[in-house]
Coordinates of C-alpha atoms in Angstrom, one line a residue:
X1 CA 0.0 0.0 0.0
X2 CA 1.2 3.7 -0.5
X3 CA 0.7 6.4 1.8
X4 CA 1.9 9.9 1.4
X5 CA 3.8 11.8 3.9
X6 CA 2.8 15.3 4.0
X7 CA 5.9 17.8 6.1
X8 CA 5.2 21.0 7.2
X9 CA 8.0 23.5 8.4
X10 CA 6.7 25.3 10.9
X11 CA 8.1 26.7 14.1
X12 CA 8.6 25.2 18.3
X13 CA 5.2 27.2 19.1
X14 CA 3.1 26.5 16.1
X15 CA 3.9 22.0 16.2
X16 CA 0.4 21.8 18.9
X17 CA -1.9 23.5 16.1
X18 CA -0.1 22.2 13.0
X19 CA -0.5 18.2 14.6
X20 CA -3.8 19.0 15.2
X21 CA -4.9 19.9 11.4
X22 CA -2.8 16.7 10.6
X23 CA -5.3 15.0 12.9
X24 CA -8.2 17.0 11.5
X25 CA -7.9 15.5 8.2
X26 CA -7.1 12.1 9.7
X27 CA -3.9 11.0 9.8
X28 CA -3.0 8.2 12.6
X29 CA -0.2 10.2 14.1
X30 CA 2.2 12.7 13.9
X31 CA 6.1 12.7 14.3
X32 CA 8.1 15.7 14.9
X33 CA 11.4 17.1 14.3
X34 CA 12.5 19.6 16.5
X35 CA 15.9 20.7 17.2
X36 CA 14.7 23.2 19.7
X37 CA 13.0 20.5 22.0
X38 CA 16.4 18.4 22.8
X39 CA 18.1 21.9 23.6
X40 CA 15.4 22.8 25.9
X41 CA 15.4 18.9 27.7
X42 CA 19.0 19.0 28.2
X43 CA 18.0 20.5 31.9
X44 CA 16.2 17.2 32.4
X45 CA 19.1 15.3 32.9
X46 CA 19.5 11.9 31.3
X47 CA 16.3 12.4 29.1
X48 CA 18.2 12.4 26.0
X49 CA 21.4 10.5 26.5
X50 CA 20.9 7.7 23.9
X51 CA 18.9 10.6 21.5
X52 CA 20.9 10.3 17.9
X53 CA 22.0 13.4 16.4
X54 CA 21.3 13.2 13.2
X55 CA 17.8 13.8 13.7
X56 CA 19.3 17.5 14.4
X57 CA 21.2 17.5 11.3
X58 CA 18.6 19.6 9.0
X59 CA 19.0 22.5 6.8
X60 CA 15.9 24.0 8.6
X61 CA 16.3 25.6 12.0
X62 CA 12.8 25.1 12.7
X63 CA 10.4 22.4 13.7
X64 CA 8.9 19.7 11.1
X65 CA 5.9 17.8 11.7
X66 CA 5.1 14.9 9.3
X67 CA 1.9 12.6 9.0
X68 CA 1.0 10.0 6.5
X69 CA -2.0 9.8 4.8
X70 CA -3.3 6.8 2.7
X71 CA -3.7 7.3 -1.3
X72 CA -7.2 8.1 -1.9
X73 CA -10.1 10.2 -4.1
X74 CA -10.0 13.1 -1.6
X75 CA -6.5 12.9 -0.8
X76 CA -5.9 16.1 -3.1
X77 CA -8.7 17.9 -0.9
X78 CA -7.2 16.9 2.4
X79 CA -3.7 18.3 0.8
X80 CA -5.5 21.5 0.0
X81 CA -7.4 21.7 3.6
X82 CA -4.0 21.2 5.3
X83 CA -2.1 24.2 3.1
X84 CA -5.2 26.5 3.7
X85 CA -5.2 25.7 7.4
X86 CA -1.5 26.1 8.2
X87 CA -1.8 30.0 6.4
X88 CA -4.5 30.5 9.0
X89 CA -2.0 29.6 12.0
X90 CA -1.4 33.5 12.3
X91 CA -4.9 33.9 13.4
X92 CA -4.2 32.4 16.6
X93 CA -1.3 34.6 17.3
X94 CA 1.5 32.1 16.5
X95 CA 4.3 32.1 14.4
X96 CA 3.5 28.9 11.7
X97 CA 7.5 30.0 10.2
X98 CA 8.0 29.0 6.9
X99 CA 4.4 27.3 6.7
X100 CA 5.8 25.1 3.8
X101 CA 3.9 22.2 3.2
X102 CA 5.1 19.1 1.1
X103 CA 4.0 15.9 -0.1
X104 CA 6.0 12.6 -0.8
X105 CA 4.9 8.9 -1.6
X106 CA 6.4 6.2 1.1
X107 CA 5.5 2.6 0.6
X108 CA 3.8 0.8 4.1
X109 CA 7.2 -1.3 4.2
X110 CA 9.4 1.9 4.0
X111 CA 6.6 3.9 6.7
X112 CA 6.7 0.9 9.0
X113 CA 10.4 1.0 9.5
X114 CA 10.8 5.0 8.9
X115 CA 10.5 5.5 12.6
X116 CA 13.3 3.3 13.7
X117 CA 15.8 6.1 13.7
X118 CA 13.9 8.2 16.4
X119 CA 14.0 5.3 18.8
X120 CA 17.5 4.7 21.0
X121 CA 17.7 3.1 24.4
X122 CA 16.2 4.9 27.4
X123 CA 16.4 4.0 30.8
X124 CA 12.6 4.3 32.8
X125 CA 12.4 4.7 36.2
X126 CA 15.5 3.1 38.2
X127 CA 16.0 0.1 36.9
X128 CA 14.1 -0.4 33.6
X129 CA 16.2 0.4 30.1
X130 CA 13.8 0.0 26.9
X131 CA 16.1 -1.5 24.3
X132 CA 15.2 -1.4 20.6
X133 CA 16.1 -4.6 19.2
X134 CA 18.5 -3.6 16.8
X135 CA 20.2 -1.4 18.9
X136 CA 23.1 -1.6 21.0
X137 CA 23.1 -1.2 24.7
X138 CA 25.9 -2.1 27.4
X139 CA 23.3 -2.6 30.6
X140 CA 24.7 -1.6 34.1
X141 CA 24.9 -4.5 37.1
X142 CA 21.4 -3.1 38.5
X143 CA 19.5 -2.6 34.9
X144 CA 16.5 -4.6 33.5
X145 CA 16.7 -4.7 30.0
X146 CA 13.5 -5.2 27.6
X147 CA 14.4 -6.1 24.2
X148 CA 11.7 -4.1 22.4
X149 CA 10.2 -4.3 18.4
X150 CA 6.7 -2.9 18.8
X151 CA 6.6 -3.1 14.9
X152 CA 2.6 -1.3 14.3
X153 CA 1.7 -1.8 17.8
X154 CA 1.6 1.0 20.4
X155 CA 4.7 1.1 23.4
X156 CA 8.0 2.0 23.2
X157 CA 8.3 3.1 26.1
X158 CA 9.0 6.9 25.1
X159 CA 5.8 7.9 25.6
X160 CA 4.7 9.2 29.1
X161 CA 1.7 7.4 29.9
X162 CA 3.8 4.1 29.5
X163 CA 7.0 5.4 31.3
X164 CA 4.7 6.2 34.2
X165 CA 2.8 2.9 34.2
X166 CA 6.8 1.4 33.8
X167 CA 7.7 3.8 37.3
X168 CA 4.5 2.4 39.1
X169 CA 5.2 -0.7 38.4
X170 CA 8.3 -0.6 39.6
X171 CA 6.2 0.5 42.6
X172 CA 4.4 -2.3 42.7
X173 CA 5.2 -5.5 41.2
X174 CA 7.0 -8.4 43.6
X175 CA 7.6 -12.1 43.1
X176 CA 4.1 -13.2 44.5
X177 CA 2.0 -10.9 42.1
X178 CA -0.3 -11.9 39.5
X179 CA -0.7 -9.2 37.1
X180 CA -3.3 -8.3 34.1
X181 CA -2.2 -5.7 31.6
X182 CA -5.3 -4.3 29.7
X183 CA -4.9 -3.5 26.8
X184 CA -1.2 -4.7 25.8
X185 CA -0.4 -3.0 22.9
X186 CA 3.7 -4.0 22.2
X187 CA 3.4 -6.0 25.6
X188 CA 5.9 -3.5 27.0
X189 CA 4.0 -3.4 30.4
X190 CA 3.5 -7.4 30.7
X191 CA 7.6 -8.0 29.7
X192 CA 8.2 -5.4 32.5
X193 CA 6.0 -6.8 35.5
X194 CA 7.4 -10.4 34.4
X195 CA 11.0 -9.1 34.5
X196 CA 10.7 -7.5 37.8
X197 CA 9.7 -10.8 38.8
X198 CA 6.1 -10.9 38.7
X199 CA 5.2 -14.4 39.1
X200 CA 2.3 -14.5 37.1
X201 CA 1.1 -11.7 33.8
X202 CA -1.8 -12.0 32.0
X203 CA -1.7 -9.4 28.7
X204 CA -5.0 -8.9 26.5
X205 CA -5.8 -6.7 23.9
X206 CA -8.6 -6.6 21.1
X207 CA -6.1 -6.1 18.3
X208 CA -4.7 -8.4 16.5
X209 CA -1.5 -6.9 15.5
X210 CA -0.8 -6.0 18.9
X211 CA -1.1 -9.7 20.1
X212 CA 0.9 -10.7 17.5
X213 CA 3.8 -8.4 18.5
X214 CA 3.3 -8.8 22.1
X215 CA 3.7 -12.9 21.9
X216 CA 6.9 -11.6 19.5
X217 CA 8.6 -9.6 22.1
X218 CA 7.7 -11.7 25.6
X219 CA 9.3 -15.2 23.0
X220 CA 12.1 -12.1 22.4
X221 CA 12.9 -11.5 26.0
X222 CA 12.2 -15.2 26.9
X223 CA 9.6 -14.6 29.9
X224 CA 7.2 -16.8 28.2
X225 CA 7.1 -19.0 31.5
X226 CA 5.2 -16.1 33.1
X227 CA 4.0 -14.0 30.2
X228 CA 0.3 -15.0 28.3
X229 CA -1.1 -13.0 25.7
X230 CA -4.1 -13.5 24.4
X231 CA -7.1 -11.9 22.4
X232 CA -10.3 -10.3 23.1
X233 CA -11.9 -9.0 26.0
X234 CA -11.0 -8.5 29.4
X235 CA -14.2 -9.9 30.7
X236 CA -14.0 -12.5 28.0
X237 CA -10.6 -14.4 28.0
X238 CA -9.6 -13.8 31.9
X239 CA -10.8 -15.2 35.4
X240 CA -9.8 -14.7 38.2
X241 CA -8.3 -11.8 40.3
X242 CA -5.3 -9.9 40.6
X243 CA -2.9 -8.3 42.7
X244 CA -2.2 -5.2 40.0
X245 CA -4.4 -4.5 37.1
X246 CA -2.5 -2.1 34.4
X247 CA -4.4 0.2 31.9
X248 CA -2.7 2.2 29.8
X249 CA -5.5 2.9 26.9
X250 CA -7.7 6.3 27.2
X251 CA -9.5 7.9 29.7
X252 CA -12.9 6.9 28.3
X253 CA -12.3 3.1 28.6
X254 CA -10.4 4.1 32.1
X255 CA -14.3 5.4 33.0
X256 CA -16.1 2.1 31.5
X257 CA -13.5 -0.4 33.2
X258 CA -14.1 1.1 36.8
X259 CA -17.6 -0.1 36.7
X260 CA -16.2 -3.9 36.8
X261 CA -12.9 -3.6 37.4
X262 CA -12.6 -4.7 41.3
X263 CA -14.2 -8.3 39.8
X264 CA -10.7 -9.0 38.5
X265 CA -8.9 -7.7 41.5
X266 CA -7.7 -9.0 45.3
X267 CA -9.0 -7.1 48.2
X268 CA -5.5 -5.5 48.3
X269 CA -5.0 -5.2 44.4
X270 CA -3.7 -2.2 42.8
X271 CA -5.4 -0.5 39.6
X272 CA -2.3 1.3 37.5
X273 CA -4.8 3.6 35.1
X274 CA -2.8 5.5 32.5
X275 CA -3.4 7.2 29.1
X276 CA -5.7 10.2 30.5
X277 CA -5.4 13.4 29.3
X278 CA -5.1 16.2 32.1
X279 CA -8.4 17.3 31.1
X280 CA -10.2 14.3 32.1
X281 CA -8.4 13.3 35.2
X282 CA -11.5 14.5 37.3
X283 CA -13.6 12.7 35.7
X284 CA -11.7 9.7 35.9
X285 CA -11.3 10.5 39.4
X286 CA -15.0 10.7 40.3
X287 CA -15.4 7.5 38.4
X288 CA -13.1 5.2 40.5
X289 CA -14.4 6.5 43.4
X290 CA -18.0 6.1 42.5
X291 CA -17.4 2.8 42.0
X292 CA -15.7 2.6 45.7
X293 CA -11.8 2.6 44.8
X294 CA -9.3 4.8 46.8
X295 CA -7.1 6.9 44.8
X296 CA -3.6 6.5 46.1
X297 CA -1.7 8.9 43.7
X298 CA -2.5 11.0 40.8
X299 CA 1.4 11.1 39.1
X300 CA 1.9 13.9 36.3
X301 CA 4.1 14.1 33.1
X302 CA 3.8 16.4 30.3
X303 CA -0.1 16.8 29.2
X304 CA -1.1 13.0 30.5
X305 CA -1.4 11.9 33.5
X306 CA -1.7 8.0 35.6
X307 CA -4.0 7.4 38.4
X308 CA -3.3 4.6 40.7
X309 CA -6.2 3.3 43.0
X310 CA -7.2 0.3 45.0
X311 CA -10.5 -1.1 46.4
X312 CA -12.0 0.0 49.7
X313 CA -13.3 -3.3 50.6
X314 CA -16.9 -1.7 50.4
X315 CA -19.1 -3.6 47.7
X316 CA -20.2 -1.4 44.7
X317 CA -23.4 0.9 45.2
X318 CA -26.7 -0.2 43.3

């Protein structure tokens, strides 16, 4: 299949607006290039010790932001929609730069691996190092190192609602816990709990790809002793209970999960809830403890935030 990427040079302040007419028009996701961004991390120490340089290596000082779009009989109307909307950035008093936009044709076996280069080893919390698999990485005495090929399957571990779930877990996880990880994705979360010695990890997810890749990368970092993946529905494919329940998915399903999710979970479980905008942390909030869980800590980073609760021990209102 062929998709086109469409880049747009733009500036550090404009890359919110110009992703979101990207997403307007559909596209599935946005990656940007911003040599301004590492400069201003660099006060975060060790955020960006494995970043590769090259990515700064550009004859344009400011900030690209790319999305793919498939061929199609209104792609030439989305093109036009994007180039219209980017001259109206102004309106919103930013600076949309050069505003170029450009179009190029990149085959899905080209777009699938394009993204490799932007993802180097990073270390998570304070022991866990995400390691691309085709990278190179000499691990310290004390790291756990997860051999990582998400291929199309969301988790790399870069994002922040999966480093935080990755720092709770941490947290959490000891060698007499049985965990569920909801929504697997890559099965980043369910390699982690199993290599911090979890002694039991259930992963599910309603994709197919993402199975596929997860069962991939648990066989990759050999935990498949403790590891299963399957396919479908929580409620469906799992019994039992739990002594931590992980979501990282979106706030929505967050809310529709806390109706049922202290079913699956020991009196003294823990519920790791991540991929919530800051937006809809209240209402994610009200919903746990509607449905009688105690938040223990609402954790921050960037515009998303985690929300980690457990049951009271009361039984759910009627």
């Amino acid at each position: 299949m062929k998709w086109i990427e469409v880049k747009i040079k733009t500036t550090t302040e404009a890359v919110e607006a110009v992703a979101n007419i990207l997403y307007d028009v559909g596209v599935g996701g946005v990656a940007i290039e911003d040599p301004n961004d590492p400069i201003f991390k660099q006060k975060e120490s060790g955020d960006w010790d494995y970043m590769d340089e090259s990515i700064l290596q550009s004859d344009y000082e400011g900030a690209i932001v790319k999305g793919y779009l498939p061929e199609s009989e209104d792609l030439l109307d989305k093109i036009e929609l994007i180039k219209q909307s980017v001259e109206k950035i102004p309106q919103y008093n930013l600076d949309k730069g050069l505003g170029e936009v450009t179009t190029s044709e990149v085959y899905e076996e080209d777009w699938a691996n394009a993204w490799k280069k932007y993802y180097k080893p990073k270390k998570i919390g304070d022991q866990v190092v995400i390691k691309p698999s085709w990278e190179e990485y000499t691990p310290s005495s004390d790291d756990i190192v997860i051999e990582l090929d998400p291929g199309m399957a969301f988790g790399t571990g870069t994002h922040e609602t999966t480093m935080m779930c990755i720092q709770n877990l941490e947290k959490y996880v000891n060698n007499t816990s049985t965990v569920f990880d909801i929504g697997c994705g890559s099965g980043i979360l369910s390699i982690v709990a199993a290599k911090l010695g979890a002694k039991e990890v259930i992963g599910v997810d309603l994709d197919e790809v993402a199975v596929k890749a997860s069962k991939q990368n648990v066989s990759d970092n050999g935990v498949e002793n403790i590891v299963t993946i399957k396919h479908g529905n929580l409620m469906d494919v799992i019994d039992g209970q739990a002594d931590l329940v992980v979501a990282n998915i979106i706030a929505d399903v967050i809310i529709y999960l806390s109706n049922f999710i202290k079913d699956f979970m020991k009196e003294k479980s823990v519920f790791i809830a991540s991929g919530i905008i800051l937006d809809k942390v209240d209402e994610v909030v009200n919903a746990l403890e509607k449905n009688k869980m105690e938040i223990i800590e609402v954790r921050k980073q960037g515009e998303w935030a985690a929300i980690v609760s457990k049951p009271t021990g009361d039984k759910k209102d009627a």
